[in-house]
mmCIF file of C-alpha atoms and ligand atoms in Angstrom:
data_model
loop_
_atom_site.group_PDB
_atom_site.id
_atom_site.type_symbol
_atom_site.label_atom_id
_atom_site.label_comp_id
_atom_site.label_asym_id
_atom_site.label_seq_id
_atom_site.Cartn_x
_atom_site.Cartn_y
_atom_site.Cartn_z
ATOM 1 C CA UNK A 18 -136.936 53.511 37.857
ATOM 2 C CA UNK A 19 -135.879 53.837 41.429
ATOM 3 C CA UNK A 20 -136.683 50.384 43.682
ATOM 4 C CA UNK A 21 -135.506 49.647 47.094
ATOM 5 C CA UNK A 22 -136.201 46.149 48.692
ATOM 6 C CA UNK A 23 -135.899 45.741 52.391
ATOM 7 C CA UNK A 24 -135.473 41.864 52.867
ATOM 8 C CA UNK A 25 -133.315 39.428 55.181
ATOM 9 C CA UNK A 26 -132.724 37.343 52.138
ATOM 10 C CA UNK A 27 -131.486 39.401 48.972
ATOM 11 C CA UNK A 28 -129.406 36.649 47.248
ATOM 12 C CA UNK A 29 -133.253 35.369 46.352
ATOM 13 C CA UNK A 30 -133.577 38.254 43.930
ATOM 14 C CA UNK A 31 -130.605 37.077 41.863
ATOM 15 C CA UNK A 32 -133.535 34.367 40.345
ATOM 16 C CA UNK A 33 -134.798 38.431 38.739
ATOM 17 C CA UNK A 34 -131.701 40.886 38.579
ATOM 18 C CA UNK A 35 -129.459 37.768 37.109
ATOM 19 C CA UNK A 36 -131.866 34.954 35.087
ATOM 20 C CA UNK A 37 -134.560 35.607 32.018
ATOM 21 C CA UNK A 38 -135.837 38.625 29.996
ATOM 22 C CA UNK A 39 -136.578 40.546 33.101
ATOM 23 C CA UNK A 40 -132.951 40.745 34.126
ATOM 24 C CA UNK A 41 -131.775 42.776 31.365
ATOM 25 C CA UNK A 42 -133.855 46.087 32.772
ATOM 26 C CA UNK A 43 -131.270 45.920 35.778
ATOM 27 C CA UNK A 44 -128.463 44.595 33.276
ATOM 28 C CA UNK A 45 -129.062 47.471 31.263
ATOM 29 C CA UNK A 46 -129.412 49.918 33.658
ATOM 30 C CA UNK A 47 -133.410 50.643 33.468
ATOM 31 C CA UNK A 48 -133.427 49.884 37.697
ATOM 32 C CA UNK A 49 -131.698 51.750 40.242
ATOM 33 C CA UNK A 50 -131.561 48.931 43.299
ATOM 34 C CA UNK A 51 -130.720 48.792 46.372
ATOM 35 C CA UNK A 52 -130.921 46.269 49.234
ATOM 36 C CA UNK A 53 -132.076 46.757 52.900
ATOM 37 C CA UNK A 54 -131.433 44.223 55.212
ATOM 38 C CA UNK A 55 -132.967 44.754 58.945
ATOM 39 C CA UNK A 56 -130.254 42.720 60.584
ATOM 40 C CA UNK A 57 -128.226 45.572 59.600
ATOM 41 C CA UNK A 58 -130.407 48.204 61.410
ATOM 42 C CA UNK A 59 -131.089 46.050 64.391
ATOM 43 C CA UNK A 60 -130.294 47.454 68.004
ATOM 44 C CA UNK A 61 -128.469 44.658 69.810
ATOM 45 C CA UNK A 62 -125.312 42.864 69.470
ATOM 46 C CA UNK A 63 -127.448 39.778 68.222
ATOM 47 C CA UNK A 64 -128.369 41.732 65.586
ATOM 48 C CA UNK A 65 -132.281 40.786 66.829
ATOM 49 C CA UNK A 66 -135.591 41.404 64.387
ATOM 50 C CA UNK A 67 -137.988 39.204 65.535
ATOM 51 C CA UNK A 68 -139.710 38.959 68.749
ATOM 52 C CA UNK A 69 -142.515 36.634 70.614
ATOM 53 C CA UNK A 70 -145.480 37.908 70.718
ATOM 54 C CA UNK A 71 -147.624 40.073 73.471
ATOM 55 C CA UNK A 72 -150.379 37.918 74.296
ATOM 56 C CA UNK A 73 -148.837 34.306 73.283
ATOM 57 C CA UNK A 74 -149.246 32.670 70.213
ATOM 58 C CA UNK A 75 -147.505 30.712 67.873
ATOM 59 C CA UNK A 76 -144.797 32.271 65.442
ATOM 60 C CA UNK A 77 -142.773 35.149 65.495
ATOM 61 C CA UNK A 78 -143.269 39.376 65.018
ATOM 62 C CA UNK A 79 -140.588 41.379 63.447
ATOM 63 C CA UNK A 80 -139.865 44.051 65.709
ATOM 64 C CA UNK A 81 -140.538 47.400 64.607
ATOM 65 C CA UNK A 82 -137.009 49.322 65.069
ATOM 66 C CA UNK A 83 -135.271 47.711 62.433
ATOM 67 C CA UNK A 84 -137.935 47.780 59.748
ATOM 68 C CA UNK A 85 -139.152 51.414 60.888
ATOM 69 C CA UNK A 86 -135.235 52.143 60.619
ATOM 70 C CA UNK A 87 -134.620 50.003 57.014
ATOM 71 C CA UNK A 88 -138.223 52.196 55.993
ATOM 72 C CA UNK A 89 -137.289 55.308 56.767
ATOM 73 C CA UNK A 90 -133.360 54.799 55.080
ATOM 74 C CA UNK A 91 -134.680 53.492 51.814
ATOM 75 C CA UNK A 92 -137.472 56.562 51.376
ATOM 76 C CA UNK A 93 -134.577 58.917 52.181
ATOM 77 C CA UNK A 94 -132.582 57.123 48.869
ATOM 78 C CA UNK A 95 -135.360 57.745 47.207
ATOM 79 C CA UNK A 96 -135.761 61.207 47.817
ATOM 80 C CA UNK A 97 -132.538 62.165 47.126
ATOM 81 C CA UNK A 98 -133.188 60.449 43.706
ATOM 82 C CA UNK A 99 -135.867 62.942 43.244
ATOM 83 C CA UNK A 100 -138.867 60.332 43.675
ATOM 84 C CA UNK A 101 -141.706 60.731 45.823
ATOM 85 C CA UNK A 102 -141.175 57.314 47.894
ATOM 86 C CA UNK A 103 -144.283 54.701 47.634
ATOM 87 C CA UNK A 104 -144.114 51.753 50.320
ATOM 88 C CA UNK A 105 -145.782 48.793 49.438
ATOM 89 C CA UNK A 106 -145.784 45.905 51.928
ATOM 90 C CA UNK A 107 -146.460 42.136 50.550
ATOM 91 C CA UNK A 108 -148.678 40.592 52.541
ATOM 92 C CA UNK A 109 -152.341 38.537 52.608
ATOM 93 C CA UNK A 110 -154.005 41.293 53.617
ATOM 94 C CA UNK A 111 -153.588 43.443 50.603
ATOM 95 C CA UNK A 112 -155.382 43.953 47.557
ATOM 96 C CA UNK A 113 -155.291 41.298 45.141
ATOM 97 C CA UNK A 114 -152.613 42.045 42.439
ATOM 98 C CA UNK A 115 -153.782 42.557 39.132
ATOM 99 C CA UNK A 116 -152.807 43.425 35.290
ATOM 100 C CA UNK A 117 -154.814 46.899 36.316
ATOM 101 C CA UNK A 118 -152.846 47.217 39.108
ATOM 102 C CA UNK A 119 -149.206 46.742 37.073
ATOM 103 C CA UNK A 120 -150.938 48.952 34.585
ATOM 104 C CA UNK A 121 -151.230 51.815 37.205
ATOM 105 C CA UNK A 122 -148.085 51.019 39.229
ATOM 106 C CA UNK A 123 -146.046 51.783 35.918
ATOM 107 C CA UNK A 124 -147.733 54.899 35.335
ATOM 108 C CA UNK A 125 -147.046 55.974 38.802
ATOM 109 C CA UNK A 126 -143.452 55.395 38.383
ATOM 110 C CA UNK A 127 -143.072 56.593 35.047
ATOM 111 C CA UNK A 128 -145.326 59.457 35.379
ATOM 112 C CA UNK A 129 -143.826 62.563 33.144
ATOM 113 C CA UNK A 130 -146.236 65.133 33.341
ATOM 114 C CA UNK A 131 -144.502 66.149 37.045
ATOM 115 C CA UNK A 132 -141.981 64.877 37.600
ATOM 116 C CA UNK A 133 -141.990 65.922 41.573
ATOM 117 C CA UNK A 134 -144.946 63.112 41.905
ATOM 118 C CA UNK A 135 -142.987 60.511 40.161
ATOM 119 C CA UNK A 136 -142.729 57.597 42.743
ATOM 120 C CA UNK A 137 -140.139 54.987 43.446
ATOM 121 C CA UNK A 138 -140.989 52.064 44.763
ATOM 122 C CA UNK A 139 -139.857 50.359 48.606
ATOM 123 C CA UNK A 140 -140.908 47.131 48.518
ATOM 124 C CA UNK A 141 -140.825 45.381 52.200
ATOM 125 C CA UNK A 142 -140.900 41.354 52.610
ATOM 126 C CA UNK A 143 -141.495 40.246 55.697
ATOM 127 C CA UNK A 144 -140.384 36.988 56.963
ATOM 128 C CA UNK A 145 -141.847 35.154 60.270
ATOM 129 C CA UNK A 146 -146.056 35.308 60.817
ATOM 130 C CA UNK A 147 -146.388 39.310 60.678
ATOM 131 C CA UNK A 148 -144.753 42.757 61.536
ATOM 132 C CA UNK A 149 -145.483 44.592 64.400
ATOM 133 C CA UNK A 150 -148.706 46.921 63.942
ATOM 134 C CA UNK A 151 -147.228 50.043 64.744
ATOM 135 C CA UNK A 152 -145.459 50.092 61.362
ATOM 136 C CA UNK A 153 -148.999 50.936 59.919
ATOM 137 C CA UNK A 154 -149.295 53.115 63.048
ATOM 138 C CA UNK A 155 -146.814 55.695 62.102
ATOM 139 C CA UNK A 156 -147.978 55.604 58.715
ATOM 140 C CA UNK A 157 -144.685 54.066 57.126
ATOM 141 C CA UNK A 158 -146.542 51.797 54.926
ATOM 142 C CA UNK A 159 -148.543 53.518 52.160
ATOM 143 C CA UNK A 160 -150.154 50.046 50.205
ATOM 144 C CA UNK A 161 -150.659 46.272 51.305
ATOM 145 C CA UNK A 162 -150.466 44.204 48.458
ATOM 146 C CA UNK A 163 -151.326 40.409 48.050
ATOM 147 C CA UNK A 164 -149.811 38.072 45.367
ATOM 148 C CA UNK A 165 -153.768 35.976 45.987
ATOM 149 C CA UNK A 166 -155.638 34.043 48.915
ATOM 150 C CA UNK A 167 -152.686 31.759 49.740
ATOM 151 C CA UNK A 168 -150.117 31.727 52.213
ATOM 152 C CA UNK A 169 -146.338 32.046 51.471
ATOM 153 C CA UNK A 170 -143.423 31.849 54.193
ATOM 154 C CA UNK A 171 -141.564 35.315 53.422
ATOM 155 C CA UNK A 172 -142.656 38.557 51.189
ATOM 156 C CA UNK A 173 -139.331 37.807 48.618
ATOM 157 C CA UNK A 174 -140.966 35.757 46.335
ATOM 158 C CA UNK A 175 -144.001 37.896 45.934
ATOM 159 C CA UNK A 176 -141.864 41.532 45.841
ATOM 160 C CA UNK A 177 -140.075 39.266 43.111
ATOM 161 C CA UNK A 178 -143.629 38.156 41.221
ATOM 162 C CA UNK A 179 -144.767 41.961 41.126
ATOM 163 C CA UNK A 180 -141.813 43.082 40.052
ATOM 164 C CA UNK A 181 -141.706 40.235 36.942
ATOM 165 C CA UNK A 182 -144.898 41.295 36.153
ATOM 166 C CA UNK A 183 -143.873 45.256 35.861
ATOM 167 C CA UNK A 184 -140.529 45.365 34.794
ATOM 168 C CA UNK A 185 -141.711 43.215 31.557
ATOM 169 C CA UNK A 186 -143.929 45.663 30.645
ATOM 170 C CA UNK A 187 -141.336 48.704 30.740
ATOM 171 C CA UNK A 188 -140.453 49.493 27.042
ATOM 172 C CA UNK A 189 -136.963 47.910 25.893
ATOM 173 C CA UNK A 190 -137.208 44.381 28.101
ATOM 174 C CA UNK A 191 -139.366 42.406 25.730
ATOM 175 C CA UNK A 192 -137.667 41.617 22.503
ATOM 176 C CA UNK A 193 -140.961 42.269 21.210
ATOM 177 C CA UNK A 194 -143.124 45.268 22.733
ATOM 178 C CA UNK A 195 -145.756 44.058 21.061
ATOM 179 C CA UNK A 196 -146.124 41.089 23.188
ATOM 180 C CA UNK A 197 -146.692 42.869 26.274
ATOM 181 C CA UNK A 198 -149.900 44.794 24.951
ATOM 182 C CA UNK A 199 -151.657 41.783 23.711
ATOM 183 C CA UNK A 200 -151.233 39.377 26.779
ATOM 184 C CA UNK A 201 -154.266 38.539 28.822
ATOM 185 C CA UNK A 202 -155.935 40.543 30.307
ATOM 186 C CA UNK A 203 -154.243 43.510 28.574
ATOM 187 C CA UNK A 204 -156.314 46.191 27.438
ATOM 188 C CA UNK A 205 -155.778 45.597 23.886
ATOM 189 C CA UNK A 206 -157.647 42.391 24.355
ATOM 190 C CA UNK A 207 -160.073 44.408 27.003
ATOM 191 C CA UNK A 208 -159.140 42.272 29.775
ATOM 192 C CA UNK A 209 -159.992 38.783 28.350
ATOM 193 C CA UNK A 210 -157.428 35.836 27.941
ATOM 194 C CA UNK A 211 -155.258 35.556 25.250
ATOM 195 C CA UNK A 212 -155.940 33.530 21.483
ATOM 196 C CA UNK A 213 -154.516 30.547 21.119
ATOM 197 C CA UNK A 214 -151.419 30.267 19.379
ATOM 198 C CA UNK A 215 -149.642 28.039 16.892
ATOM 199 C CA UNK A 216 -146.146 27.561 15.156
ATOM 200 C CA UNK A 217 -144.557 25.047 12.899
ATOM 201 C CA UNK A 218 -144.978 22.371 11.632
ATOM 202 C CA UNK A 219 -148.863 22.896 10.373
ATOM 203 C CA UNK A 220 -149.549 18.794 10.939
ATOM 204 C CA UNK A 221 -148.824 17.775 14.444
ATOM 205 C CA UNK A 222 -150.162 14.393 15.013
ATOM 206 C CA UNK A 223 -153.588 14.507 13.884
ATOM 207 C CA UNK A 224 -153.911 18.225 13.976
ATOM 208 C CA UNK A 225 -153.259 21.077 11.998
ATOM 209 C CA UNK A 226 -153.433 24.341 12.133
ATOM 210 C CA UNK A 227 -156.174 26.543 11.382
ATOM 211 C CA UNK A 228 -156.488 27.441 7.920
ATOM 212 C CA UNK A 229 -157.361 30.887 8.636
ATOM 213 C CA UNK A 230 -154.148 31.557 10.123
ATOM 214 C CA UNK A 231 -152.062 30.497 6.966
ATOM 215 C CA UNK A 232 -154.292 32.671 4.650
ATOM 216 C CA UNK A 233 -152.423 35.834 4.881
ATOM 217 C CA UNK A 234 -156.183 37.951 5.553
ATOM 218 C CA UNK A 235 -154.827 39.812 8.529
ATOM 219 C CA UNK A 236 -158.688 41.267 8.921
ATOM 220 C CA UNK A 237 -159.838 37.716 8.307
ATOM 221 C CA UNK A 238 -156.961 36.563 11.474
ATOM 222 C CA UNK A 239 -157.781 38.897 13.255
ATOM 223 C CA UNK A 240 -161.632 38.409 14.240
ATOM 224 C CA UNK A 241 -160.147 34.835 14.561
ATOM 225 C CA UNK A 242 -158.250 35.431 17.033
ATOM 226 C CA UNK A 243 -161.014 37.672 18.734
ATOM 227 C CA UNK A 244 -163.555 34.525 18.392
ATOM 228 C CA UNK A 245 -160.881 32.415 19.672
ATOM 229 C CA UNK A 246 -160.516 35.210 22.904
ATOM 230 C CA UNK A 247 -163.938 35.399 23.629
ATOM 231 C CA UNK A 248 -164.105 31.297 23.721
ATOM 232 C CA UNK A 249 -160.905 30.694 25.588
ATOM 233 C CA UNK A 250 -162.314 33.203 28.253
ATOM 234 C CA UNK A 251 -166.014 31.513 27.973
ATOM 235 C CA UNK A 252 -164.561 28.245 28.734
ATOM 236 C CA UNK A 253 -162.200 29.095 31.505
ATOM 237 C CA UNK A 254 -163.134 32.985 32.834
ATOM 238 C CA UNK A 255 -166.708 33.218 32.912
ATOM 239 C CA UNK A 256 -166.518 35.633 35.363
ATOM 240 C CA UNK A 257 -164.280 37.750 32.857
ATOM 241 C CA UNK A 258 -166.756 38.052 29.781
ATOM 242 C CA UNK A 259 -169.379 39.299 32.656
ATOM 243 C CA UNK A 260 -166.348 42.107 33.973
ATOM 244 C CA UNK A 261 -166.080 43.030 30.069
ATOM 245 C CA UNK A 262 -169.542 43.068 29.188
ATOM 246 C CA UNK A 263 -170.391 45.557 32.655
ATOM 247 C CA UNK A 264 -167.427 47.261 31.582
ATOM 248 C CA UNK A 265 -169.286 47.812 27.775
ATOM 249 C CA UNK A 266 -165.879 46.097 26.458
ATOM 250 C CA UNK A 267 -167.929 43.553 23.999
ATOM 251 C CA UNK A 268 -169.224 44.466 20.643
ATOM 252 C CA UNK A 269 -172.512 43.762 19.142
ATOM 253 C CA UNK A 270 -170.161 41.102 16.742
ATOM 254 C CA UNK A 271 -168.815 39.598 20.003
ATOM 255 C CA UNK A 272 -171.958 39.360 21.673
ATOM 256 C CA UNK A 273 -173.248 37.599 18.996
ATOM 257 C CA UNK A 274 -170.619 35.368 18.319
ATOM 258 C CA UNK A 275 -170.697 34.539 22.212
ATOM 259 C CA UNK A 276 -174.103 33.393 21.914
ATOM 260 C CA UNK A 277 -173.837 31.321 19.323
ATOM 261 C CA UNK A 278 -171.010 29.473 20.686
ATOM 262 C CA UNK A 279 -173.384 29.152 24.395
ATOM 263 C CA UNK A 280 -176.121 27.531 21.697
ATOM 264 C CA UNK A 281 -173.754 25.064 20.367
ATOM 265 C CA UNK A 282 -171.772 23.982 23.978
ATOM 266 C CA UNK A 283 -174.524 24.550 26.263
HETATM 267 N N1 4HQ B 4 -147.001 36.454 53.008
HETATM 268 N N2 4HQ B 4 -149.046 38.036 49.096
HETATM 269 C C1 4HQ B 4 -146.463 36.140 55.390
HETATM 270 C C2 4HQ B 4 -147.902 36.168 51.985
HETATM 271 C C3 4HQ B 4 -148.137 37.090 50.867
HETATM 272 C C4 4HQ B 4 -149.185 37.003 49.918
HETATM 273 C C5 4HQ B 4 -146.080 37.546 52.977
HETATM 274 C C6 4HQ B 4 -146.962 35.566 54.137
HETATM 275 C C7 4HQ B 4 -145.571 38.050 54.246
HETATM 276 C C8 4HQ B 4 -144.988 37.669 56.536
HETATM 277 N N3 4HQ B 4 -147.439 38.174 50.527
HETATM 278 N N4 4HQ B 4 -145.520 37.176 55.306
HETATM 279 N N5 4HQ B 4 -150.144 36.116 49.835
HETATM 280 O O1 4HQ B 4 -148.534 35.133 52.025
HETATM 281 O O2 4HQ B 4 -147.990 38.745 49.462
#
């Protein structure tokens, strides 16, 4: 996988390339990295990328020379790499991210079947209140994406949140690649949350574990754990079990266990 982050503060992505599970796809080589910084591709002596701006206003713009410049260096790496660049800005304005999206990001960038289509990803945080328009203009930035309805001071933290989310999912970064498929909202679970989940001892306090769970019937565990699904998502999602249901995702059993559970809590 080919990635190229254009960002005035790369020492934040150590918290990803050096710390937790997700670090050993660049440990092990899975990522092929590089850093952009604008400063480096600014046009004066002060080294300059941010500007007031036109009209007034509060906050700054990052001028469009150095990013258009950092853009247009880190598709070339990626070309040469054989990828078909994909720039994705992080910003407020974008699509919501979502387990559907990480789903379809990976097959973009793992895509086999032609390997002339298979993208690489340029991933550009912005700093300051925006960058200048005429980025979009020249058609530099292919995808907005937003990290949810909430405001953050610099696109590092949510390049660094997307790319969590996807590089966990490539094969060989979990100890377990199991445990990928069967988080929430994860296909295998048709995009409801998780079970809930239990280890040792069986007694804590005044509660134990389910009996089920100790009784070795993995048919028997698992429509537990697809009761215990559908009522964890009840309870918290409701808007999730409507998503599934449109999306014909719930079985006659589910249905029916759904309602009885709505009879008993109301
Ligand atoms: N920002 N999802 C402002 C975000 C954000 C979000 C990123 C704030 C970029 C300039 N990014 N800058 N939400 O709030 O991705």
């Amino acid at each position: 996988m080919a990635l190229d982050l254009i960002t005035l503060f790369p020492e934040m992505f150590t918290a990803l390339t050096q710390q937790g599970v997700v670090s050993r796809a660049f440990k092990q080589g899975l990522v092929n990295v590089q850093f952009w910084n604008p400063r480096e591709f600014a046009l004066n002596a002060n080294k300059t990328v941010d500007d007031r701006p036109y009209g007034g206003g509060p906050g700054m713009v990052m001028m469009a020379a150095p990013l258009a410049a950092a853009i247009r260096a880190a598709c070339e790496r990626q070309r040469a790499l054989g990828k078909k660049p994909h720039v994705i800005y992080l910003s407020p304005q974008g699509r919501v991210l979502t387990q559907t999206w990480i789903a379809d990001c990976l097959q973009h960038v793992q895509q086999q079947s032609n390997i002339e289509t298979q993208r690489g990803l340029v991933l550009l945080c912005g700093r300051y209140e925006a960058i200048d328009e005429r980025l979009f203009d020249l058609g530099l930035i292919d995808e907005e994406l937003s990290i949810g309805d909430v405001v953050v001071s610099g696109g590092e933290l949510p390049a660094m949140l997307m790319l969590d989310a996807l590089l966990r999912c490539v094969e060989g970064v979990l100890n377990d690649d199991m445990s990928a498929q069967q988080d929430s909202f994860s296909r295998a679970v048709d995009g409801l949350l998780d079970c809930s989940h239990y280890t040792r001892p069986e007694k804590f306090e005044e509660f134990t574990v389910p009996s089920v769970l100790l009784s070795g019937d993995h048919a028997k565990i698992a429509v537990f754990r697809r009761q215990q699904s559908l009522l964890n998502t009840m309870r918290k999602r409701f808007d999730l079990i409507e998503q599934a249901r449109a999306q014909g995702q719930l079985s006659v059993a589910d249905e029916k266990f759904l309602a009885s559970q709505m009879d008993s809590e109301g």
